[in-house]
Coordinates of C-alpha atoms in Angstrom, one line a residue:
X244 CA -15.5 -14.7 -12.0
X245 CA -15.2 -17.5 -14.7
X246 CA -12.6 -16.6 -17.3
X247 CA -11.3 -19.0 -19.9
X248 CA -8.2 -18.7 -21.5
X249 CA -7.6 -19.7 -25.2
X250 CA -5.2 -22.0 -25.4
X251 CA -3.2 -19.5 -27.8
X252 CA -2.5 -17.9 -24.4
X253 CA 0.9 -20.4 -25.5
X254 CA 1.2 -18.9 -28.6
X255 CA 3.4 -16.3 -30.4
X256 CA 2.3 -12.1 -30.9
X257 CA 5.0 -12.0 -33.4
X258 CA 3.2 -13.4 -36.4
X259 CA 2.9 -12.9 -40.2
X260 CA 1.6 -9.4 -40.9
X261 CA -1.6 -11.3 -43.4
X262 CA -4.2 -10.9 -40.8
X263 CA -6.5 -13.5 -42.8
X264 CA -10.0 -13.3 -44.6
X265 CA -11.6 -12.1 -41.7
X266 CA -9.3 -9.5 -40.4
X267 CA -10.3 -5.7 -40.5
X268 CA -8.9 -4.1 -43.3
X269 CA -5.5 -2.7 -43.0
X270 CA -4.1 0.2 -45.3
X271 CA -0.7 0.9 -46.2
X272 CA 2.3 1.6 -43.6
X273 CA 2.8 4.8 -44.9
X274 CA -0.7 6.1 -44.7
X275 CA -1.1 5.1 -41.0
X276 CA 2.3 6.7 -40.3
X277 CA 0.8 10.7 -41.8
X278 CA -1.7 10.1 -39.2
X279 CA -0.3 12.0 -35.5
X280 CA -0.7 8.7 -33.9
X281 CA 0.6 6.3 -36.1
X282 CA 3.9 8.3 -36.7
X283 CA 4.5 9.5 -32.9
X284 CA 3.4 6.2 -30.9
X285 CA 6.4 4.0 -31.7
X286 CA 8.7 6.6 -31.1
X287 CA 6.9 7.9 -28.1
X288 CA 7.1 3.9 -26.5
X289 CA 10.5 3.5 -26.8
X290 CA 11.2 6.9 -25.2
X291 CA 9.0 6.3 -21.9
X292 CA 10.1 2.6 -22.2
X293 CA 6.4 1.4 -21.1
X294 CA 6.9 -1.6 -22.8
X295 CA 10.4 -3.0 -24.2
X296 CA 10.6 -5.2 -27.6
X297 CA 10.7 -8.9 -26.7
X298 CA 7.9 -8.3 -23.5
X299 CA 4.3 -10.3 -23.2
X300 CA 1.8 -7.5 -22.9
X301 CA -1.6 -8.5 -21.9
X302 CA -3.8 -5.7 -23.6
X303 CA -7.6 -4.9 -22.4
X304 CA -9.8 -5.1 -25.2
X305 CA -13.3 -3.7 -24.7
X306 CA -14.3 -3.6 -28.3
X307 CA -14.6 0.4 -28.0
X308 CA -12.3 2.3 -30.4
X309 CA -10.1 3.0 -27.9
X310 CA -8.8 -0.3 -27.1
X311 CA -9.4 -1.4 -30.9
X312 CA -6.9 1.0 -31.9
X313 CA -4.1 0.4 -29.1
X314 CA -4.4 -3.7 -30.0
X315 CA -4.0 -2.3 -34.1
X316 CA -0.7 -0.1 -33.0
X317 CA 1.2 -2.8 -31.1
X318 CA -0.1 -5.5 -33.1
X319 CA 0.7 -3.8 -36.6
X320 CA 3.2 -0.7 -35.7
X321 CA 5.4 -2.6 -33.9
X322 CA 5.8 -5.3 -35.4
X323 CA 9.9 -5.2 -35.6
X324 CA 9.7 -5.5 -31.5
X325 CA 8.7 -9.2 -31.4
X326 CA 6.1 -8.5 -28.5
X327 CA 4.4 -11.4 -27.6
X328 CA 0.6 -9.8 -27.1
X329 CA -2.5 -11.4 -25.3
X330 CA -5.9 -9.6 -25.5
X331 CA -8.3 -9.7 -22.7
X332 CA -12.1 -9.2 -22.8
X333 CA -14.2 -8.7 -19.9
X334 CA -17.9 -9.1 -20.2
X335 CA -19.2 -7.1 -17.0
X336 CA -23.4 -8.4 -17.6
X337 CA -24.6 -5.4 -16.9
X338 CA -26.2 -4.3 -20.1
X339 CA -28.1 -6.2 -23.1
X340 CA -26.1 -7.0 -25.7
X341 CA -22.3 -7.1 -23.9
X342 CA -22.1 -10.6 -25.2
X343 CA -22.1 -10.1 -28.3
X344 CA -19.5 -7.8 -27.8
X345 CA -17.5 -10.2 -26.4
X346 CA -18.1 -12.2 -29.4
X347 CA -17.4 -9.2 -31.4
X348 CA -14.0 -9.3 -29.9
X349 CA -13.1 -13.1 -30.0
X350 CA -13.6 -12.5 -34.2
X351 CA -11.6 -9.6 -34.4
X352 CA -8.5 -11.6 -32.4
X353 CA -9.1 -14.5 -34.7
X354 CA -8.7 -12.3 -37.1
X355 CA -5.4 -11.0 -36.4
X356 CA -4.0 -13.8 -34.9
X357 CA -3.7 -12.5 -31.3
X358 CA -4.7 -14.9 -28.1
X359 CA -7.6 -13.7 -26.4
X360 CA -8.5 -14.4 -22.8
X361 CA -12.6 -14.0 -22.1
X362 CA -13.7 -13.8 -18.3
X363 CA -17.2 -12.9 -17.5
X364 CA -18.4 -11.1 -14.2
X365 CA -20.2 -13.7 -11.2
X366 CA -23.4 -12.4 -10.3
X367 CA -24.7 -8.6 -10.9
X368 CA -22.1 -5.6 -10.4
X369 CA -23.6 -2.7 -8.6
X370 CA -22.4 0.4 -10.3
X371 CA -18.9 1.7 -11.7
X372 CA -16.9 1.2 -9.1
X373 CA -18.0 -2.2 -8.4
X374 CA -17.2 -3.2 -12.4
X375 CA -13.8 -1.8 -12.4
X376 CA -12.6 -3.7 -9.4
X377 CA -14.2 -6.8 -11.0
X378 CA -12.3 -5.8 -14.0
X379 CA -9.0 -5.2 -12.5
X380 CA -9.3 -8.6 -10.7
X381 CA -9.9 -10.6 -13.9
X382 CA -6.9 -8.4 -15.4
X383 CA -4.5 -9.0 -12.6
X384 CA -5.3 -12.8 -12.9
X385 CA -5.4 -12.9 -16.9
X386 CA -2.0 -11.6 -16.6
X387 CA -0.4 -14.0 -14.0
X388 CA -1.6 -16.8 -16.3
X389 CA -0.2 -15.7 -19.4
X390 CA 2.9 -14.9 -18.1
X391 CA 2.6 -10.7 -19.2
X392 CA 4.9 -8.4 -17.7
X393 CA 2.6 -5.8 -18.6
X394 CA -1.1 -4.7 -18.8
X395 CA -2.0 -2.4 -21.5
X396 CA -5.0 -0.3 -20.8
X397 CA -6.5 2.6 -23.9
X398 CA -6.4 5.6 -21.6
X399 CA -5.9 8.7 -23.7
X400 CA -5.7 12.3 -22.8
X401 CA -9.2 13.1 -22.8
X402 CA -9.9 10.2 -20.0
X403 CA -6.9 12.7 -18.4
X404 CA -8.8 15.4 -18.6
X405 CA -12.5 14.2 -17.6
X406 CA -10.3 12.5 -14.3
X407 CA -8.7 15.4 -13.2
X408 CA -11.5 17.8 -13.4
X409 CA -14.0 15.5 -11.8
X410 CA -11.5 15.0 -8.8
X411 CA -10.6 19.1 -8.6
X412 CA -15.2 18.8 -8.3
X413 CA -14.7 16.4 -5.4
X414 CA -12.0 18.2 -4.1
X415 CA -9.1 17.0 -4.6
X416 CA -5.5 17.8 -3.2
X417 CA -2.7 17.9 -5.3
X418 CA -1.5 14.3 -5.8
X419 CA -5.1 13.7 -7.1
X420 CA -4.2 17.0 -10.0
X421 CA -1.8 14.2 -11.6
X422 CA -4.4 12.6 -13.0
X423 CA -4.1 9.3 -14.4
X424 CA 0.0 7.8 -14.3
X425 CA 1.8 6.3 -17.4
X426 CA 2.7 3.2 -15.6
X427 CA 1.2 1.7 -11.8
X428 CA 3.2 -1.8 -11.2
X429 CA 2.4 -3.6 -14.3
X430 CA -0.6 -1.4 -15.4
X431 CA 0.9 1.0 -18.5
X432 CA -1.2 3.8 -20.5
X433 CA 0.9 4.0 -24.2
X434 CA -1.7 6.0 -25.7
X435 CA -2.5 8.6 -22.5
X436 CA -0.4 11.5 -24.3
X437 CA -2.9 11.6 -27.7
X438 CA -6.2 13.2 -27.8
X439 CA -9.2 10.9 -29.0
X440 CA -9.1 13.1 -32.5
X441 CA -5.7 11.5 -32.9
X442 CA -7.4 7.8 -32.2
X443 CA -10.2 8.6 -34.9
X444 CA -8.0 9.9 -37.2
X445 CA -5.8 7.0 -36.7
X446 CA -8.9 4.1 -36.9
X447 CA -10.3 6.4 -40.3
X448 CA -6.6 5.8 -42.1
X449 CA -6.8 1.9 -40.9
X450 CA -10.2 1.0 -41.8
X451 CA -11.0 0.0 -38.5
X452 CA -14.2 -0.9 -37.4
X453 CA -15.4 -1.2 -33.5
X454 CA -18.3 -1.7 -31.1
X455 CA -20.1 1.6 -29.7
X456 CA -21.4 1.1 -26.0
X457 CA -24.7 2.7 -25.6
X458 CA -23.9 3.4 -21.8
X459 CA -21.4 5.9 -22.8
X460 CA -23.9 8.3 -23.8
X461 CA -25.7 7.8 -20.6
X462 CA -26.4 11.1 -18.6
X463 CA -26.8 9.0 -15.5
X464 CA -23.2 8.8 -15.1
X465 CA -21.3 11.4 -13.6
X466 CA -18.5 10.6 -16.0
X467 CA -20.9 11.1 -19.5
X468 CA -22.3 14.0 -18.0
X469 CA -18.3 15.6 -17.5
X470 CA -17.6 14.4 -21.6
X471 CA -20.6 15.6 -23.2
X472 CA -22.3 18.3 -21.6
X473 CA -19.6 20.0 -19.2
X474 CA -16.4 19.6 -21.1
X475 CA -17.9 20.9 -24.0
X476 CA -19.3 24.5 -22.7
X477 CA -16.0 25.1 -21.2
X478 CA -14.6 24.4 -24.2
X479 CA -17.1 26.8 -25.7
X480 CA -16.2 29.5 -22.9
X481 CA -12.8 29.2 -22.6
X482 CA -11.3 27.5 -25.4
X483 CA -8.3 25.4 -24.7
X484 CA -10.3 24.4 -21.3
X485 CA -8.8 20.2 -22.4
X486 CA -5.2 21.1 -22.9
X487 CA -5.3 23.2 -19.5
X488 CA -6.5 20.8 -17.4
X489 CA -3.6 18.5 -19.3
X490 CA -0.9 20.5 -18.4
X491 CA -1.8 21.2 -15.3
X492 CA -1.6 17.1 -14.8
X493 CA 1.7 17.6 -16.2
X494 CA 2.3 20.5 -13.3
X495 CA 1.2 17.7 -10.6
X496 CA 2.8 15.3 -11.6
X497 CA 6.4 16.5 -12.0
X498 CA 5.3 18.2 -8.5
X499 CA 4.3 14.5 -6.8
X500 CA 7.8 13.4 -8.4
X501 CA 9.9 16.6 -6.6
X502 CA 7.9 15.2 -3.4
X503 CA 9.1 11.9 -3.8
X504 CA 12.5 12.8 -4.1
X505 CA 12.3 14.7 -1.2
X506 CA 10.0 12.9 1.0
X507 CA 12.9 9.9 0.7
X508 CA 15.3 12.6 2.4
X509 CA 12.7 13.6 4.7
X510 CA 12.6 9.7 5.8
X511 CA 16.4 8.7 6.1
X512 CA 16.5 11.5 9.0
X513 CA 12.9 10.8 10.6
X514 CA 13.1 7.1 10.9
X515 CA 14.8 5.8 13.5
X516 CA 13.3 2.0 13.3
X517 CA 10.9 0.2 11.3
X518 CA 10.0 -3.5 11.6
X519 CA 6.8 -5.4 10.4
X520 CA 3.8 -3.4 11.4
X521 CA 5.5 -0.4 13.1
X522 CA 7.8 2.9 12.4
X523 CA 9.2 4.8 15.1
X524 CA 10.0 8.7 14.2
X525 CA 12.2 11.2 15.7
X526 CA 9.9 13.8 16.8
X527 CA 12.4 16.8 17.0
X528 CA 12.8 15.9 13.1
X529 CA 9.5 16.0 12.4
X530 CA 8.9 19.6 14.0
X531 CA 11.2 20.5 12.0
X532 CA 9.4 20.1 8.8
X533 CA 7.2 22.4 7.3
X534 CA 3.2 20.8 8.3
X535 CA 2.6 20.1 5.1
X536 CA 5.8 17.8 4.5
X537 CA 5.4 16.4 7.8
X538 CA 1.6 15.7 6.7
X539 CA 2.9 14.4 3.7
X540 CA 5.6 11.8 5.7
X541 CA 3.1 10.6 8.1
X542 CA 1.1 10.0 4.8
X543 CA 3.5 7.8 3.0
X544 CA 3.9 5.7 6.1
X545 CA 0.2 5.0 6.8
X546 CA 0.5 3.7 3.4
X547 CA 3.7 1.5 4.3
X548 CA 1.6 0.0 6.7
X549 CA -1.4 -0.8 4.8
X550 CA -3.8 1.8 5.9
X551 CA -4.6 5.5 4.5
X552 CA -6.8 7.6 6.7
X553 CA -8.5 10.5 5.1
X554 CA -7.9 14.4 5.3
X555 CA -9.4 14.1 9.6
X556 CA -7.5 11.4 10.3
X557 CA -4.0 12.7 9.0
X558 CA -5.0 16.6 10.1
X559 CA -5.2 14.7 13.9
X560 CA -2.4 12.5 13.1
X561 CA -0.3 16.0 12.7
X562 CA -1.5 17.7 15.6
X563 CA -0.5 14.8 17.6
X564 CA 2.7 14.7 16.6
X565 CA 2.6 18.8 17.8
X566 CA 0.8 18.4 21.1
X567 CA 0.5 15.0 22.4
X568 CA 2.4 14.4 25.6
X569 CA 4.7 11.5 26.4
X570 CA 3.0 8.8 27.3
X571 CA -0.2 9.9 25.4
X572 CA -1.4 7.6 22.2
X573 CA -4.3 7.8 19.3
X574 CA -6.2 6.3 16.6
X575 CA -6.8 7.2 13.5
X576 CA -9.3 6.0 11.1
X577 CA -8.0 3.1 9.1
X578 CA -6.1 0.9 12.1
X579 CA -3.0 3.3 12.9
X580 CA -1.7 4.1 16.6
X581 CA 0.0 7.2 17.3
X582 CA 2.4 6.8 20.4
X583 CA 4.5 9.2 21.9
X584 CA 8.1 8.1 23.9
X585 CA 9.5 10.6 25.0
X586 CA 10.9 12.3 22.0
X587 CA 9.8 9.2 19.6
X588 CA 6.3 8.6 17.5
X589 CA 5.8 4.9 17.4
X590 CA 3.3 4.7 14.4
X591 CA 2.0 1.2 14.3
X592 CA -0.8 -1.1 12.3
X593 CA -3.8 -2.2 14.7
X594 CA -5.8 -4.7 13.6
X595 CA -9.3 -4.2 15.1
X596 CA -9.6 -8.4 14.8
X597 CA -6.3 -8.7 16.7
X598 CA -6.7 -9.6 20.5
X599 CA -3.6 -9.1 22.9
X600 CA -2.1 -12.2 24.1
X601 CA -3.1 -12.9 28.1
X602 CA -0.3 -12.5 30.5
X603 CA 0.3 -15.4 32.1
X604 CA 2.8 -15.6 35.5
X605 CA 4.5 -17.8 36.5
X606 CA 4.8 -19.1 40.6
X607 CA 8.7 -20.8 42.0
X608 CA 6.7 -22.0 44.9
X609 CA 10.3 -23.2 46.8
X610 CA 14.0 -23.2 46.8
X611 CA 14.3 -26.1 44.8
X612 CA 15.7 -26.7 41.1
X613 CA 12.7 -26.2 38.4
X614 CA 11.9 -24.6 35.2
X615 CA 8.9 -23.2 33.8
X616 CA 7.2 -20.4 31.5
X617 CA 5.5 -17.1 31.9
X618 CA 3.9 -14.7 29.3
X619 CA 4.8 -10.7 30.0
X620 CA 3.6 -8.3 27.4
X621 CA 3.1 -10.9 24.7
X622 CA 6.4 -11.7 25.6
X623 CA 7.2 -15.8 26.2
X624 CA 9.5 -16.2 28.6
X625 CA 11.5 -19.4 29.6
X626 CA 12.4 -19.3 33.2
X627 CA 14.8 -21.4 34.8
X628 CA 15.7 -21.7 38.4
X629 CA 18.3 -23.7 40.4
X630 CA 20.2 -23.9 44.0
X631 CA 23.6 -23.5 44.4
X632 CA 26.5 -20.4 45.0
X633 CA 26.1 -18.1 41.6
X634 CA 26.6 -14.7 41.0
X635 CA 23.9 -12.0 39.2
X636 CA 24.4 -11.9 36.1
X637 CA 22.3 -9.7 32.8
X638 CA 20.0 -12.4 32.2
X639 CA 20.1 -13.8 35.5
X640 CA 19.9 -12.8 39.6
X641 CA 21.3 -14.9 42.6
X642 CA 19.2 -14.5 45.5
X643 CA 19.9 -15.5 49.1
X644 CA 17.8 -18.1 50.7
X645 CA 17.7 -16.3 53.9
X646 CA 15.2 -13.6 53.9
X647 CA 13.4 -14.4 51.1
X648 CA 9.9 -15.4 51.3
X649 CA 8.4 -17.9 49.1
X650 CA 6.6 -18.3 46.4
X651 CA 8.0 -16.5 44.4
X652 CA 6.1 -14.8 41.4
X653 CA 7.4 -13.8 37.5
X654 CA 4.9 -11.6 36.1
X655 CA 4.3 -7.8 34.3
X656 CA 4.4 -4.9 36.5
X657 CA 1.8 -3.2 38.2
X658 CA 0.7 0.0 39.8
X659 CA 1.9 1.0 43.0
X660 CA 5.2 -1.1 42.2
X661 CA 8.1 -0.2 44.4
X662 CA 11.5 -1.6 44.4
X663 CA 14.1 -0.8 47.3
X664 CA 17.3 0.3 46.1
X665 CA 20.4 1.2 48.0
X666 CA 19.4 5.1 48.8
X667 CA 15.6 3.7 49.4
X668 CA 12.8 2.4 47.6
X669 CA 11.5 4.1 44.6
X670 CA 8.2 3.4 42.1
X671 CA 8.8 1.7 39.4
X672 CA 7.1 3.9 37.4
X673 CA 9.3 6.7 38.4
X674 CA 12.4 4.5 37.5
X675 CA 10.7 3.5 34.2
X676 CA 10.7 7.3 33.6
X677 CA 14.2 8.1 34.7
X678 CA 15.1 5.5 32.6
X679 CA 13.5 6.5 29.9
X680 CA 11.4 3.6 29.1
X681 CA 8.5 3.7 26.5
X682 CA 5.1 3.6 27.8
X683 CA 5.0 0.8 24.7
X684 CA 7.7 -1.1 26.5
X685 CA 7.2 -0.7 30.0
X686 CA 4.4 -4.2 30.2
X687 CA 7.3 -6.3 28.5
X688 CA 9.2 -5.8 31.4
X689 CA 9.7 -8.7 33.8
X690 CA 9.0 -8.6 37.7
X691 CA 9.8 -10.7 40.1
X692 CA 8.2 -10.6 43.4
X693 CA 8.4 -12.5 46.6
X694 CA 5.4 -13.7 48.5
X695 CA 4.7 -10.3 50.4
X696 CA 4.7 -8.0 46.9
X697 CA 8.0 -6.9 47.2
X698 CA 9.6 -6.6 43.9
X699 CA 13.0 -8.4 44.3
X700 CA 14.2 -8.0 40.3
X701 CA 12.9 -5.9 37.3
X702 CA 14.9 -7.2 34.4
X703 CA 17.0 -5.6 32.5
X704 CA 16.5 -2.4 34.9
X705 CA 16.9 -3.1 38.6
X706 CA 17.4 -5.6 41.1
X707 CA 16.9 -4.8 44.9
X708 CA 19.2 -4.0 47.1
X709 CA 20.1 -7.3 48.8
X710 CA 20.1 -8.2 52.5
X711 CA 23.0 -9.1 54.4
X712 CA 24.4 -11.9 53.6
X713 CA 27.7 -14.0 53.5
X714 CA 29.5 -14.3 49.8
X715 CA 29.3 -18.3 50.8
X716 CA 25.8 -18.6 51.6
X717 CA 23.2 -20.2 49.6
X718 CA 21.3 -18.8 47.0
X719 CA 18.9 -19.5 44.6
X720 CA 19.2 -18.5 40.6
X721 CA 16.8 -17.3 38.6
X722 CA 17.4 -16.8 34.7
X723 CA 15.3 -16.0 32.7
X724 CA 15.4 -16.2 28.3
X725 CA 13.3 -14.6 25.8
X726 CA 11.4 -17.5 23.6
X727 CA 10.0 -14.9 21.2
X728 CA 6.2 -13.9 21.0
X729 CA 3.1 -15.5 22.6

């Protein structure tokens, strides 16, 4: 994308009302003020606070008279609120004659004395989609160079309407229903409560004049075909058809926002830990929840961790957390792990590029003083051994010389493990069960293991049962320390 920025992108929005020879005609105050929009839309932005006096608001500017008429209110109606405004013009190149709309646009900020930032699309966009994520890109970045602590985008209530009944046509669950918000991070809608009569009657009383896009009468688009043909013969049909699909965005909405509130209780008792990449749940808390909230949990953590599966994946994801046994794990679409532990779900972010780390063991080959490294689990360990008359100790074990057959080996556990204790010897995957260790966990563990197999020390769990041998004989210490990850 190559964008250039006027160098007014330094300059003031707070200027001298005169907008200059060239400007668009601008009629008196109080005949913009009998208009709905010009008299409610001050009022109406200082009530939702979208955008506070003093702010630098970058506002996109298509040329349409949507986005005319939103740079004419907070350039003209709010002029007491010393906003510092920035326009922004995107020329997608995918129709004849978007240039000179941009040129269009680049006259009309001249005109009224507002900075304009231009950026024009690399190569040929491939259908809506593709354009508005071009778009939002060049907006995102237009924004960080101006400094604007907020984007202002001409989304009025009829785009609220046309969204919300082309995603009830795809399908949509209830969070889709709310349509269109007010304000996403920087992003802010100030004219998404007016119909586009109010915006018409508003440009009619200003004299405004504005560019007409002929792909907006195209039938091609699913969106053209929703504002002129299907809109209107429900309209026809059921009249009111627009201000019931409105309100029922309203409905949604202050719905989502109950679920918020409650979904944040729902969390503080579910959660018990939650680090980079993974969140481990309480899975008696989460049977107690209603499937839907539980569905709706599970949900707002996928998205914590970067990752929303669709209506399969979370449907499975639920389940799971209904059915799976300890021990058990899944995946779900989008690079999330289900694991249960026991009575935990350990839900973490798998990166289909990410390869584990290689264990690598580590041999003491005699009963000498040495030092060396091992990895366990992903797990680096430094290991440190020495001779002498010590005691065991948490991080540490003092074995005796006698009996013990060298070399000796640090490394993860395996199969068929057993350790003798002091009522007999026992798997270690019984003992990681009795102990209740995570499947998860269980590789990070540390063996040691003389020269015959015989697992002499699993850290942090067990150590075997040692042989006979005199408080004064001669023994050889092994410590090991955690170094972090491989």
């Amino acid at each position: 994308m190559q964008d250039r920025v006027a160098a007014a992108c330094h300059g003031s929005g707070a200027v001298p009302r005169s907008p200059g020879p060239a400007a668009v005609p601008v009629r008196r105050a109080d005949a913009l003020r009998c208009t709905p929009l010009g008299r409610r839309f001050p009022d109406h932005v200082r009530a939702t606070a979208l955008i506070a006096p003093g702010e630098t608001v970058l506002v996109a500017v298509s040329g349409g008279i949507d986005s005319v008429v939103l740079l004419h209110l907070l350039r003209f109606r709010l002029e007491d609120w010393a906003l510092r405004l920035v326009a922004a013009h995107f020329d997608h190149d995918m129709r004849e004659g978007s240039d000179a709309d941009a040129a269009w646009v680049a006259g009309l900020c001249r005109a009224w004395r507002i900075p304009l930032v231009r950026g024009h699309a690399d190569g040929r966009l491939r259908g809506e989609t593709a354009a508005r994520d071009a778009r939002y890109r060049f907006l995102a970045a237009a924004a960080a160079r101006c400094g604007a602590t907020r984007i202002a985008t001409a989304h009025h209530a009829d785009d609220q309407a046309e969204t919300v009944l082309f995603r009830i046509l795809r399908g949509t669950g209830l969070p889709g229903l709310a349509g269109i918000p007010a304000a996403r991070g920087p992003y802010v809608r100030p004219l998404l409560p007016f119909r586009r009569t109010d915006i018409h009657a508003y440009a009619a009383a200003a004299g405004l004049r504005w560019r007409e896009d002929p792909t907006n009468r195209d039938l091609r688009f699913s969106r053209n075909r929703l504002r002129h043909e299907v809109l209107p013969r429900l309209e026809a049909a059921a009249p009111g058809a627009t201000d019931a699909l409105l309100h029922l965005a309203r409905c949604a909405r202050a719905a989502e926002n109950a679920w918020d509130r409650l979904l944040d209780s729902l969390e503080s008792e579910a959660i018990l830990a939650e680090q980079e990449g993974v969140v481990v749940l309480a899975r008696p808390a989460l049977l107690s929840y209603y499937p839907h909230a539980r569905s709706r949990l599970l949900r707002r953590i996928f998205r914590r961790l970067g990752a929303l599966p669709g209506r399969g994946g979370t449907r499975a994801a639920v389940e799971f957390t209904n059915s799976g046994r300890s021990g058990a794990s899944i995946r779900v679409a989008g690079g999330i792990r289900l694991e249960r532990e026991f009575d935990r779900i350990r839900v973490s972010r798998v990166s289909p590029q990410a390869e584990p780390t290689a264990d690598r063991s580590l041999s003491i080959p005699a009963p000498a003083n040495g030092a060396g490294d091992a990895v366990v689990g992903g797990r680096r360990l430094c290991v440190r051994w020495t001779l002498g008359q010590d005691r065991d100790s948490d991080d540490a074990v003092a074995l005796p010389l006698a009996g013990t057959r060298f070399p000796l080996e640090v490394r993860s556990w395996r199969p068929g493990d057993r350790i003798r204790l002091s009522y007999g010897t026992k798997k270690l995957k019984k003992l990681f069960h009795e102990r209740r260790l995570a499947r998860s966990e269980r590789h990070r563990i540390p063996v040691l293991a003389d020269a015959g197999g015989r697992v002499l020390w699993v850290v942090g769990v067990a150590r075997a049962t040692p042989s006979g041998s005199g408080e004064d004989a001669p023994v050889l210490r092994i410590a090991m320390r955690d170094a972090g990850t491989a």
